[in-house]
Coordinates of C-alpha atoms and ligand atoms in Angstrom, one line a residue:
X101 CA -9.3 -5.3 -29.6
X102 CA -10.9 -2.5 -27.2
X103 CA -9.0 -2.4 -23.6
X104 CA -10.3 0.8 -22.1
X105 CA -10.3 2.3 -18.5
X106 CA -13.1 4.4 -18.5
X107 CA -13.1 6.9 -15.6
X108 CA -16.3 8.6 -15.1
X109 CA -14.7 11.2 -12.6
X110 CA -12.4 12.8 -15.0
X111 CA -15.0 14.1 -17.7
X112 CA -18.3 13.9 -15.4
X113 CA -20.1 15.9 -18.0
X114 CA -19.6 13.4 -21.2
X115 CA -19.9 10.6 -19.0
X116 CA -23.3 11.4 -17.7
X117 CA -24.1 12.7 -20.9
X118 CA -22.8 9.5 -22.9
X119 CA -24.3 6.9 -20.2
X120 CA -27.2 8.2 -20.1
X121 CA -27.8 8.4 -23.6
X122 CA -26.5 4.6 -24.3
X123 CA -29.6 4.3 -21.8
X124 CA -32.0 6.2 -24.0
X125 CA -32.7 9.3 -21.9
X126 CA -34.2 8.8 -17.7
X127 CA -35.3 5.3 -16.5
X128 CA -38.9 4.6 -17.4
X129 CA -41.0 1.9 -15.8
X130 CA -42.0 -1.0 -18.5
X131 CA -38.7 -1.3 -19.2
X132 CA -38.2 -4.4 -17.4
X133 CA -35.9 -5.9 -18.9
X134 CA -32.6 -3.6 -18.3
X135 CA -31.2 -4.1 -15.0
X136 CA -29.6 -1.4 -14.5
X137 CA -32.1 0.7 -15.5
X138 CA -34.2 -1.0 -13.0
X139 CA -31.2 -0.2 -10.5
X140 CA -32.2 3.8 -11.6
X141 CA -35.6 3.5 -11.0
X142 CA -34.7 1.9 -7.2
X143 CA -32.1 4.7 -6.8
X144 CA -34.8 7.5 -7.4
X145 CA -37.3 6.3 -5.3
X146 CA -35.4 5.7 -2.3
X147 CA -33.5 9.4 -2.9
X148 CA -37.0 11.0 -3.8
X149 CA -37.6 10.3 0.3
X150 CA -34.1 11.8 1.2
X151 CA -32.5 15.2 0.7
X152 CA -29.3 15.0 -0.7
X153 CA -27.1 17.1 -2.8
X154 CA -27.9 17.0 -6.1
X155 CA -24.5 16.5 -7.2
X156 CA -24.2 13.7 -4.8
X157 CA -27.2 12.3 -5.8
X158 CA -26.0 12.5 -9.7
X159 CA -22.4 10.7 -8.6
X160 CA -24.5 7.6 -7.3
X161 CA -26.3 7.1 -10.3
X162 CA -23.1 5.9 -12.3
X163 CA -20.4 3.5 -11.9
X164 CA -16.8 5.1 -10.7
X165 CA -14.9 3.1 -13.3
X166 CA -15.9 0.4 -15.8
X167 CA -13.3 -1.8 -17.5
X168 CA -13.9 -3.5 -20.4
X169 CA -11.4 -6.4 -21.8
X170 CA -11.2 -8.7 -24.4
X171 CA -9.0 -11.5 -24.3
X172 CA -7.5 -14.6 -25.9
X173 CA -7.6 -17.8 -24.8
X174 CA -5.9 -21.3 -26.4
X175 CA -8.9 -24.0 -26.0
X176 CA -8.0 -27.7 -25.8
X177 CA -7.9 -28.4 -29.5
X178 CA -5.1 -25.6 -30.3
X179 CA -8.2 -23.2 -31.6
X180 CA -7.9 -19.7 -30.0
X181 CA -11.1 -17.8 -29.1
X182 CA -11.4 -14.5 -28.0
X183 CA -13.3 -13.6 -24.9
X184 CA -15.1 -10.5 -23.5
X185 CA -15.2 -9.5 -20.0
X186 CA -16.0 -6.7 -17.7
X187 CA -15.0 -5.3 -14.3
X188 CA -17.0 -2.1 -12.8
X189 CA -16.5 -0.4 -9.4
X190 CA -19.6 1.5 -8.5
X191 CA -18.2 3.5 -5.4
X192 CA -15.2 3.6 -3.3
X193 CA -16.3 5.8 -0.8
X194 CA -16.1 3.6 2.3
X195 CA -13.6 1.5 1.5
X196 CA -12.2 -0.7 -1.5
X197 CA -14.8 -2.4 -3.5
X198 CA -16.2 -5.7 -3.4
X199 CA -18.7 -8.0 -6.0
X200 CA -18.5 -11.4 -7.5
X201 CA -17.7 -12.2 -11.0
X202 CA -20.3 -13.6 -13.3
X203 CA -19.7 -16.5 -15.6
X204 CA -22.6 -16.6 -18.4
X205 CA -23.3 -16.3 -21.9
X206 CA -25.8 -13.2 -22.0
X207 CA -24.0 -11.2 -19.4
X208 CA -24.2 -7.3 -20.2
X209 CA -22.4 -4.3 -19.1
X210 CA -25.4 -3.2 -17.7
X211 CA -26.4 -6.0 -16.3
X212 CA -22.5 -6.0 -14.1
X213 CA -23.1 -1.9 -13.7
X214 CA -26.4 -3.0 -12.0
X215 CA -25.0 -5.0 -9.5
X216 CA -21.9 -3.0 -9.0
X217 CA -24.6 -0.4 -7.5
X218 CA -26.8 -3.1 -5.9
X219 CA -23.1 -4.1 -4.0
X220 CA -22.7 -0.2 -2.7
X221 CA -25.9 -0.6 -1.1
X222 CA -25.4 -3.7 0.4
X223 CA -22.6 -3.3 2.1
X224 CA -23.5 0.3 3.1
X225 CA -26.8 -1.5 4.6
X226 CA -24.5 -4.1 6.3
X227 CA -22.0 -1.8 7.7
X228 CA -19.0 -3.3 6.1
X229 CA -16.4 -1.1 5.0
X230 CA -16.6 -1.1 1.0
X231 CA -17.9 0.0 -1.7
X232 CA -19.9 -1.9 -4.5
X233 CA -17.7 -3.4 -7.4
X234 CA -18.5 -6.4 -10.1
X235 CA -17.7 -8.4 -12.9
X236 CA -18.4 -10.5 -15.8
X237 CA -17.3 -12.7 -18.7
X238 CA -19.2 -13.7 -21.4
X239 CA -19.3 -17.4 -21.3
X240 CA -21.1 -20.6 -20.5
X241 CA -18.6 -22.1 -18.1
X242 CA -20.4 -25.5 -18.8
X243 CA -18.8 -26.1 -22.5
X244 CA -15.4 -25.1 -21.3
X245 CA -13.3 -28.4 -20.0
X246 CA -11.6 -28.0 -16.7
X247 CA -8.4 -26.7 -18.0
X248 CA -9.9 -24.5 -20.5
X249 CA -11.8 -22.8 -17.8
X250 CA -8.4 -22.0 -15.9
X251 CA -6.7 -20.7 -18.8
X252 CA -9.9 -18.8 -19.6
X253 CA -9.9 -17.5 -15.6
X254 CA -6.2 -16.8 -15.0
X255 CA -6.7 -14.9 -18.2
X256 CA -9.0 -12.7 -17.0
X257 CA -7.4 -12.2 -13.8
X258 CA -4.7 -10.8 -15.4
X259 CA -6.8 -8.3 -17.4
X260 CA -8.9 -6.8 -14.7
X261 CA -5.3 -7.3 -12.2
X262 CA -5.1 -3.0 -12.8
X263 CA -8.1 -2.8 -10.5
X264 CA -7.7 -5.7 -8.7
X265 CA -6.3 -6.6 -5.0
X266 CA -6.7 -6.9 -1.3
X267 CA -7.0 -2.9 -0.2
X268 CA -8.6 -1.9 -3.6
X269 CA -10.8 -4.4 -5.1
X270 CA -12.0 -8.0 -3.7
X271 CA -13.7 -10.2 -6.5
X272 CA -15.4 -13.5 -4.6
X273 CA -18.0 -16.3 -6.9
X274 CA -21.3 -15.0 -8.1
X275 CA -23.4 -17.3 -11.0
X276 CA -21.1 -19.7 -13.1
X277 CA -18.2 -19.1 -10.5
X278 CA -17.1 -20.8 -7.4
X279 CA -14.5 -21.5 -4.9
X280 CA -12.0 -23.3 -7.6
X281 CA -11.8 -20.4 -9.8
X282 CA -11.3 -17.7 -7.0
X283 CA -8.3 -20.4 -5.8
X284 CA -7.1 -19.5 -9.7
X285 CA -7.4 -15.7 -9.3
X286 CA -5.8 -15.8 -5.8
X287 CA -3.1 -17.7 -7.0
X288 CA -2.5 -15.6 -10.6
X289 CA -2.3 -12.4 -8.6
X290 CA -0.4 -14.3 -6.2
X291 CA 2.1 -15.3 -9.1
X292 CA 2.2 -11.4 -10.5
X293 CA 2.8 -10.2 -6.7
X294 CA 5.8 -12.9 -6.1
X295 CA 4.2 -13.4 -2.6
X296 CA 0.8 -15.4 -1.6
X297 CA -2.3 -12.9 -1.5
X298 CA -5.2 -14.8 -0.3
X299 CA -7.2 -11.7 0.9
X300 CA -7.3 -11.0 -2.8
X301 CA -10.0 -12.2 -3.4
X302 CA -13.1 -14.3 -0.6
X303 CA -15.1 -17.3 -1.1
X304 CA -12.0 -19.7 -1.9
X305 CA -11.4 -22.7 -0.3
X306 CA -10.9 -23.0 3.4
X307 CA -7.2 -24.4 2.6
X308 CA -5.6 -21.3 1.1
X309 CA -7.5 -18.9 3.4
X310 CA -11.1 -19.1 3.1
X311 CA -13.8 -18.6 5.5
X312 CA -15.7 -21.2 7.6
X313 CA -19.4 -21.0 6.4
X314 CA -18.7 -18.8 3.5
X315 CA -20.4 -21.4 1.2
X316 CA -23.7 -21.7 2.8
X317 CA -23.7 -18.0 4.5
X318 CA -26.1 -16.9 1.5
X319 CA -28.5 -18.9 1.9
X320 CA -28.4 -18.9 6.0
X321 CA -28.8 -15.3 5.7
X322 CA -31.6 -15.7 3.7
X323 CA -33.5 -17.9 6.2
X324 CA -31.7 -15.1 9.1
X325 CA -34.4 -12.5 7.7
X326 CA -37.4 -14.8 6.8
X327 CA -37.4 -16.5 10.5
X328 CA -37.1 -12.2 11.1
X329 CA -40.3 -11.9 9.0
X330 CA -42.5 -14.3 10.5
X331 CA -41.4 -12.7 13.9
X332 CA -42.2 -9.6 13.4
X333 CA -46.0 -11.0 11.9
X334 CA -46.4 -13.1 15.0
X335 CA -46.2 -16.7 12.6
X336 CA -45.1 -20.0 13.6
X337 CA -42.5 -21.2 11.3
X338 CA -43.9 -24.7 12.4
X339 CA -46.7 -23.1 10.1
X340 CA -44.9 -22.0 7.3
X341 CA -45.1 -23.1 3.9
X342 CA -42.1 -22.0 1.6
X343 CA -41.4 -22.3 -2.1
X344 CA -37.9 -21.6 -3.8
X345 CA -37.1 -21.0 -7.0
X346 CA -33.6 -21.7 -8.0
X347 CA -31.7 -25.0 -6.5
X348 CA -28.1 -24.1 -6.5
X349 CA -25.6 -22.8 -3.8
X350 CA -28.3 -20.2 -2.0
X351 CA -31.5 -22.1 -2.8
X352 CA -30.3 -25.5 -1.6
X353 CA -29.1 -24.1 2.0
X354 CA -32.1 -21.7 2.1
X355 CA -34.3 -25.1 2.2
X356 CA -32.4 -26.9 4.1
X357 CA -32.0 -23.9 6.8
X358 CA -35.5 -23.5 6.4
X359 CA -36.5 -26.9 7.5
X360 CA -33.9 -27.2 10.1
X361 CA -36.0 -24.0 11.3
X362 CA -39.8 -26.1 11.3
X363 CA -40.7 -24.7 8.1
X364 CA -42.2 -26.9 5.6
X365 CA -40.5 -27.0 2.0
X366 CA -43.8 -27.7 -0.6
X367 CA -41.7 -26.4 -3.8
X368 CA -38.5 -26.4 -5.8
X369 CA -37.2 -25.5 -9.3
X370 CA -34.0 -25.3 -11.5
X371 CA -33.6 -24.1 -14.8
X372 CA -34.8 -27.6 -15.9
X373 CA -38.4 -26.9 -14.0
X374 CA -40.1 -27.6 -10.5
X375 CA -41.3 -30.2 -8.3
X376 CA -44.3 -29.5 -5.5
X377 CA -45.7 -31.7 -2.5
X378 CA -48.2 -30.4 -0.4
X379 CA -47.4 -32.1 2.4
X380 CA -43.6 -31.2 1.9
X381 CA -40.6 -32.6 -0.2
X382 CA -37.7 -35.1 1.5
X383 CA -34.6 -32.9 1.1
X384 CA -32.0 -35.6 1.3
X385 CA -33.3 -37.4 -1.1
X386 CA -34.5 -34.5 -3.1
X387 CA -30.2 -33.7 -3.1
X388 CA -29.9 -37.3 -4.0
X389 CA -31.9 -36.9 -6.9
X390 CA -30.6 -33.9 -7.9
X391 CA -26.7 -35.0 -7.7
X392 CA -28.0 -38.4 -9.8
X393 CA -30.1 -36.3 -12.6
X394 CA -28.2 -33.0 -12.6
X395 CA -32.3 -31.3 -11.7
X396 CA -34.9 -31.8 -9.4
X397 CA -37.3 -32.6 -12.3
X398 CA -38.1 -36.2 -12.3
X399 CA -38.0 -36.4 -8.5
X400 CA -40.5 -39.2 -7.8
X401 CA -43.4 -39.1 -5.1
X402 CA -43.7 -35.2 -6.4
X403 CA -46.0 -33.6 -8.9
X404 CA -43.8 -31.7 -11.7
X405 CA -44.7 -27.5 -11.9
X406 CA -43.2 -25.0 -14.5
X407 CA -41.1 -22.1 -13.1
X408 CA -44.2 -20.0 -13.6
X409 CA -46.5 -22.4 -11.6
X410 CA -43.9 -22.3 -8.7
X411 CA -43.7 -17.9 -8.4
X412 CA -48.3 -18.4 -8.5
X413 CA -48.1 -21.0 -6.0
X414 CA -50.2 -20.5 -2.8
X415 CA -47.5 -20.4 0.1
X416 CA -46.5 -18.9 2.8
X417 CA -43.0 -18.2 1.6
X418 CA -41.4 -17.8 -1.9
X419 CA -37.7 -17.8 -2.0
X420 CA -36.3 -16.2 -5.0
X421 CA -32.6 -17.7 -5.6
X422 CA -32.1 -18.3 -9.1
X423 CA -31.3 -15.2 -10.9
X424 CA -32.9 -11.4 -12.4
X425 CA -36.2 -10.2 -13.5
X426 CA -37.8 -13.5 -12.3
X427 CA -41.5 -11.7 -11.0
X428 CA -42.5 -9.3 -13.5
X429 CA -45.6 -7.4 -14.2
X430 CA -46.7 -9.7 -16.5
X431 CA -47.4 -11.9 -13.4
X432 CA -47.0 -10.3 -9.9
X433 CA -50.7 -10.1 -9.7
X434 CA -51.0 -13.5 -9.8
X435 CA -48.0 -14.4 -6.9
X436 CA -49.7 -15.4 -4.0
X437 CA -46.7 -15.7 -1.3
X438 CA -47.3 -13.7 1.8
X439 CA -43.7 -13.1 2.2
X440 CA -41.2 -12.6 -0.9
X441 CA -37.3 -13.6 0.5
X442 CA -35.3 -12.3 -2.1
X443 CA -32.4 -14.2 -2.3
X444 CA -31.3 -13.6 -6.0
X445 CA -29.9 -10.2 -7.0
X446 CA -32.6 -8.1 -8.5
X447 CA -35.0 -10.8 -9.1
X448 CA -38.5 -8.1 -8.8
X449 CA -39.1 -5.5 -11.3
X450 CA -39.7 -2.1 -10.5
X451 CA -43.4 -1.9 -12.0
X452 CA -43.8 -5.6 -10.1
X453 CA -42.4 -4.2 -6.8
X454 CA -44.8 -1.8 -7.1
X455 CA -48.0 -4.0 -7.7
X456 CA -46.7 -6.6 -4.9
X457 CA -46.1 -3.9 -2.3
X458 CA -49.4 -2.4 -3.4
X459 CA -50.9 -5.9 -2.8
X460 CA -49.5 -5.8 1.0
X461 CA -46.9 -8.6 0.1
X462 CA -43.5 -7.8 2.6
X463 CA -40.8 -8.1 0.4
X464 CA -37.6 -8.9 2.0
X465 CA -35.2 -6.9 -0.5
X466 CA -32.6 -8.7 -2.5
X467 CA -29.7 -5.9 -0.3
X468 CA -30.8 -7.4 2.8
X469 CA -32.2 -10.6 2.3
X470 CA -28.5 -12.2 0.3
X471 CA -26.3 -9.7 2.2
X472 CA -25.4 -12.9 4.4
X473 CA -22.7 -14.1 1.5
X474 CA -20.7 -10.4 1.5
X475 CA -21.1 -10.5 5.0
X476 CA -19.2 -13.2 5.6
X477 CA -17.2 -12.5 2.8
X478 CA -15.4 -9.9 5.1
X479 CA -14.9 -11.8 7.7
X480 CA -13.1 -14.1 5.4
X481 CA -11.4 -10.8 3.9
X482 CA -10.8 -10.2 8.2
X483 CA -9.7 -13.5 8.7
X484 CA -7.1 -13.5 5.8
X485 CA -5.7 -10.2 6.5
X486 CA -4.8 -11.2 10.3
X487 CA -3.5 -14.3 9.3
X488 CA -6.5 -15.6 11.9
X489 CA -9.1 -18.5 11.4
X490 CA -12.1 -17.8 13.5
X491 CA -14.5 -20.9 14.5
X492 CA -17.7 -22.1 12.6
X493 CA -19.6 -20.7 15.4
X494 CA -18.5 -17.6 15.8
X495 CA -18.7 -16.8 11.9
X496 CA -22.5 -17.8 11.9
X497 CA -23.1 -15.6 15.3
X498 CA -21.5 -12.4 14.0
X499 CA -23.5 -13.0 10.4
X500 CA -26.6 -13.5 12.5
X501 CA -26.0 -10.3 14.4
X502 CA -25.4 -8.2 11.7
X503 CA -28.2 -9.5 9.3
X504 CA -30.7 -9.0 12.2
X505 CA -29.4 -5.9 13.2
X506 CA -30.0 -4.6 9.7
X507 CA -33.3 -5.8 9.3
X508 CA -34.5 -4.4 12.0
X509 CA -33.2 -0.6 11.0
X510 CA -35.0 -1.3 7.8
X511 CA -38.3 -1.9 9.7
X512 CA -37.4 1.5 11.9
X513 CA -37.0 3.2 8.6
X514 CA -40.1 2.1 7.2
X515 CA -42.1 2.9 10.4
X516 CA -40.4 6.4 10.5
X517 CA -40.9 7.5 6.3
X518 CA -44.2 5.5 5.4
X519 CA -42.3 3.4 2.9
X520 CA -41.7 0.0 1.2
X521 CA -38.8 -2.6 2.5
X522 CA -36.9 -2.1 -0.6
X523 CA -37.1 1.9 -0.6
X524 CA -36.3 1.9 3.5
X525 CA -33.0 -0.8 2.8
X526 CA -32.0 1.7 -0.2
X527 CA -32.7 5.0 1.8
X528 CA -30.3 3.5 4.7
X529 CA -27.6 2.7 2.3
X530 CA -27.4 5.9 0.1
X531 CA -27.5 8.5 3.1
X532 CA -24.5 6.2 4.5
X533 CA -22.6 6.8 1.3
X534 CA -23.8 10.3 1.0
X535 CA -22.4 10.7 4.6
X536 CA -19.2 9.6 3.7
X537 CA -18.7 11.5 0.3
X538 CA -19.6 14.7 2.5
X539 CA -17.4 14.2 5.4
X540 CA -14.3 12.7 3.0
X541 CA -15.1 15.8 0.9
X542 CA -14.8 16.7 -3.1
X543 CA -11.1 16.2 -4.3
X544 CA -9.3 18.3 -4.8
Ligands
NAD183 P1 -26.2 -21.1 -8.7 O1 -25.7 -21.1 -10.1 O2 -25.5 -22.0 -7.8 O3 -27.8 -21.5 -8.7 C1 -28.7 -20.9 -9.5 C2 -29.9 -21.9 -9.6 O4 -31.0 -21.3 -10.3 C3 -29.5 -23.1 -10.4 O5 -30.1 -24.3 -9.8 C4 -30.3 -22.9 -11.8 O6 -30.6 -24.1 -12.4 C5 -31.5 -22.1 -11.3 N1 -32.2 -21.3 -12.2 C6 -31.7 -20.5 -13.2 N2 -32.7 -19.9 -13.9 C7 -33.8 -20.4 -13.3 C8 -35.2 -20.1 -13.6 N3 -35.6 -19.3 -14.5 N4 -36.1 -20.7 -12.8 C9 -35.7 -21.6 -11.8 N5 -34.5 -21.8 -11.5 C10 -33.5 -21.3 -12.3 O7 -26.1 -19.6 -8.2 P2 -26.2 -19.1 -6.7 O8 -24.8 -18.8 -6.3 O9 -27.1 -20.0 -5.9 O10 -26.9 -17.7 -7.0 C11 -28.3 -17.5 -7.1 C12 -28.6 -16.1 -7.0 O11 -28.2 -15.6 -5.8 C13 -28.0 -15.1 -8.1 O12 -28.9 -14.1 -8.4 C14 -26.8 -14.5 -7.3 O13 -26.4 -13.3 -7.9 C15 -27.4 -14.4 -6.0 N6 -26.5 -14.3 -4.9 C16 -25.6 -15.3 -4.7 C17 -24.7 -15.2 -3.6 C18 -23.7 -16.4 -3.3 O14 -23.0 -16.3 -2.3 N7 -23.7 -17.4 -4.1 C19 -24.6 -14.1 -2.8 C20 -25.6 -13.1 -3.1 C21 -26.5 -13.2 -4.1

């Protein structure tokens, strides 16, 4: 059994040394398929245009801590299996850390170290007062029953509780998690503490201390930035065609936002495949269909596309929200959206950023496009520490001010450097860490 804390800070040398070596040397472009190696290559673009300290610079570039747990768990038939799970904190310069944890069979420590990072920036880009943090169990939640899923989460809980808590480390749902199994962590830490600690964790039920609009802020955000977009290119969203990939928590309210907004939804997909109508799908009964048949395939009155159909597809819009490496190389050429809303963590390569932004598509980057969900995340986390609720109305105001506040510094930033979306969100959020590092200054 391996249970180890590893702390990058106290040996700095052998942890660069050993990380980057596990790596196989620098990140190179073509290697799409490691996410955090595609987290590098982002990295040194975006500090290529700033001037930091190299040492600085070289802190960013790897997780503060990374815990790694395995763990037993008694499944319904009296079998024990053993589990494997992760939780990283990427930076804890302006504040305690925050990330969801990720339920799913192929997840990777890279893949958790990746998004630990891809949290530091967001919520540097957002303003909110944390640093990036993530985790991940190996596991398709699906083939676990209800019980064994709780056993399997309170579990886990317990394992990463060393890092865990409400002024050092927030966990809140990401893929294969939700509401009901934050209710489990907030209440196993709860149990540990001897006293109820719902700002442990965000995105729980509005009963023990979640936040109004948490579930949908995602995917509100989302459609926060794209009505942003067609703004700023003088488009009528009456006008707008949009396609999105991924029907689940963000894709379903990005549509339905999106059409609330006059946009017209042509294009869906799940896992299962994608339905298209040119002169745009019935949502309602699109939902229907979906909650009947457990995917949108099959939905009559609609002609059937692959998931690769629906990236090529000629529209206006393409909403990313299913999960990573999603628009490759292999086929960015062939994308035709005007506007990419990237709603899914990480869902562009680096070599197909490059060949999209070269190809004049605006890309609204995954750190500012999903940053509605950690956004109001914090209010929750706000909320829970006051012992306040706050109305629907005034959670979706504050989330629309802040998301439209930041997109419009990334726009300033790409007017004042000559540079991409992405690189201007990324430049934004690391000279906002850097700042604090340098005023906190180097302990000891
Ligand atoms: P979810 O599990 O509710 O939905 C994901 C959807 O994508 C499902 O419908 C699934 O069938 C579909 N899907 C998976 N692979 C696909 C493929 N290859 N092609 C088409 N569809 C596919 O997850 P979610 O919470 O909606 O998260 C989606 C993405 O958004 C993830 O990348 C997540 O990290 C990111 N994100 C989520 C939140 C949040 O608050 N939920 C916040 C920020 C970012």
């Amino acid at each position: 059994m391996s249970d180890s804390v590893d702390n990058s800070n106290k040996r700095p040398g052998k942890e660069a040394f050993s990380i980057s070596q596990a790596l196989g040397g620098p990140p190179r472009l073509g290697h799409e398929e490691n996410p955090y190696v595609n987290a590098l290559a982002q990295f040194d673009k975006a500090v290529g245009n700033l001037k930091l300290k190299r040492g600085i610079a070289e802190m960013l570039r790897y997780p503060k801590r990374e815990l790694s747990v395995v763990f037993p768990v008694e499944m319904d038939t009296g079998e024990i299996h053993v589990f494997r799970g992760y939780r990283v904190h990427h930076s804890t310069a302006k504040g305690p850390t925050k990330g969801g944890i990720r339920y799913a069979p192929d997840v990777t420590l890279d893949e958790v170290r990746a998004l630990a990072m891809l949290m530091t920036w967001k919520c540097a880009l957002m303003n909110l007062p944390y640093g990036g943090a993530k985790g991940g169990v190996l596991v398709d939640p699906k083939k676990l029953s209800r019980r064994e899923l709780e056993r399997l989460t309170r579990r886990y809980a317990t394992e990463i509780s060393i890092l865990i808590g409400p002024d050092r480390d927030i966990p809140a749902p990401d893929m294969g998690t939700d509401a009901q199994v934050m209710a489990w962590i907030m209440d196993t830490y709860s149990m540990h503490s001897g006293y109820s600690v719902p700002a442990v964790v965000t995105g729980k039920p509005v009963e023990i201390g979640g936040s109004l609009g948490r579930t949908a802020a995602t995917g509100r955000g989302v459609v926060y930035t794209i009505e942003e977009a067609l703004r700023l290119k003088g488009v009528d969203p009456k006008e707008t065609t949009v396609a999105v990939q991924g029907f689940g928590n963000v894709g379903t309210v990005a549509a339905q936002c999106c059409a609330e907004s006059g946009m017209t939804i042509v294009a869906v997909s799940d896992s299962s495949g994608g339905v298209y109508r040119g002169d745009g799908l019935d949502l309602l009964a699109l939902n229907r269909h979906k909650a009947e048949a457990g995917t949108v395939v099959g939905f009559r009155g609609a002609d059937q596309v692959t998931n690769e159909e629906l990236l090529t597809l000629s529209t206006d819009v393409l909403v990313t929200a299913a999960t990573g490496n999603q628009i490759t190389s292999r086929i960015a050429d062939q994308v035709r959206a005007k506007i990419i809303a990237e709603g899914a963590n990480g869902p562009t390569t680096p070599d197909a950023d490059e060949i999209l932004v070269n190809r004049g598509v605006f890309i609204i980057p995954d750190i500012l496009c999903n940053a509605g969900g950690v956004t109001v995340s914090y209010l929750e986390w706000v909320q829970d520490l006051q012992s306040f609720m706050w109305p629907l109305d005034q959670i979706n105001r504050h989330l629309r001010n802040l998301i439209v506040d930041a997109f419009h510094s990334v726009m300033g930033c790409c007017d004042v450097h000559g540079v991409s979306n992405r690189v201007a969100a990324q430049m934004l959020a690391i000279q906002r860490i850097s700042d604090a590092i340098a005023i906190r200054g180097i302990y000891p």
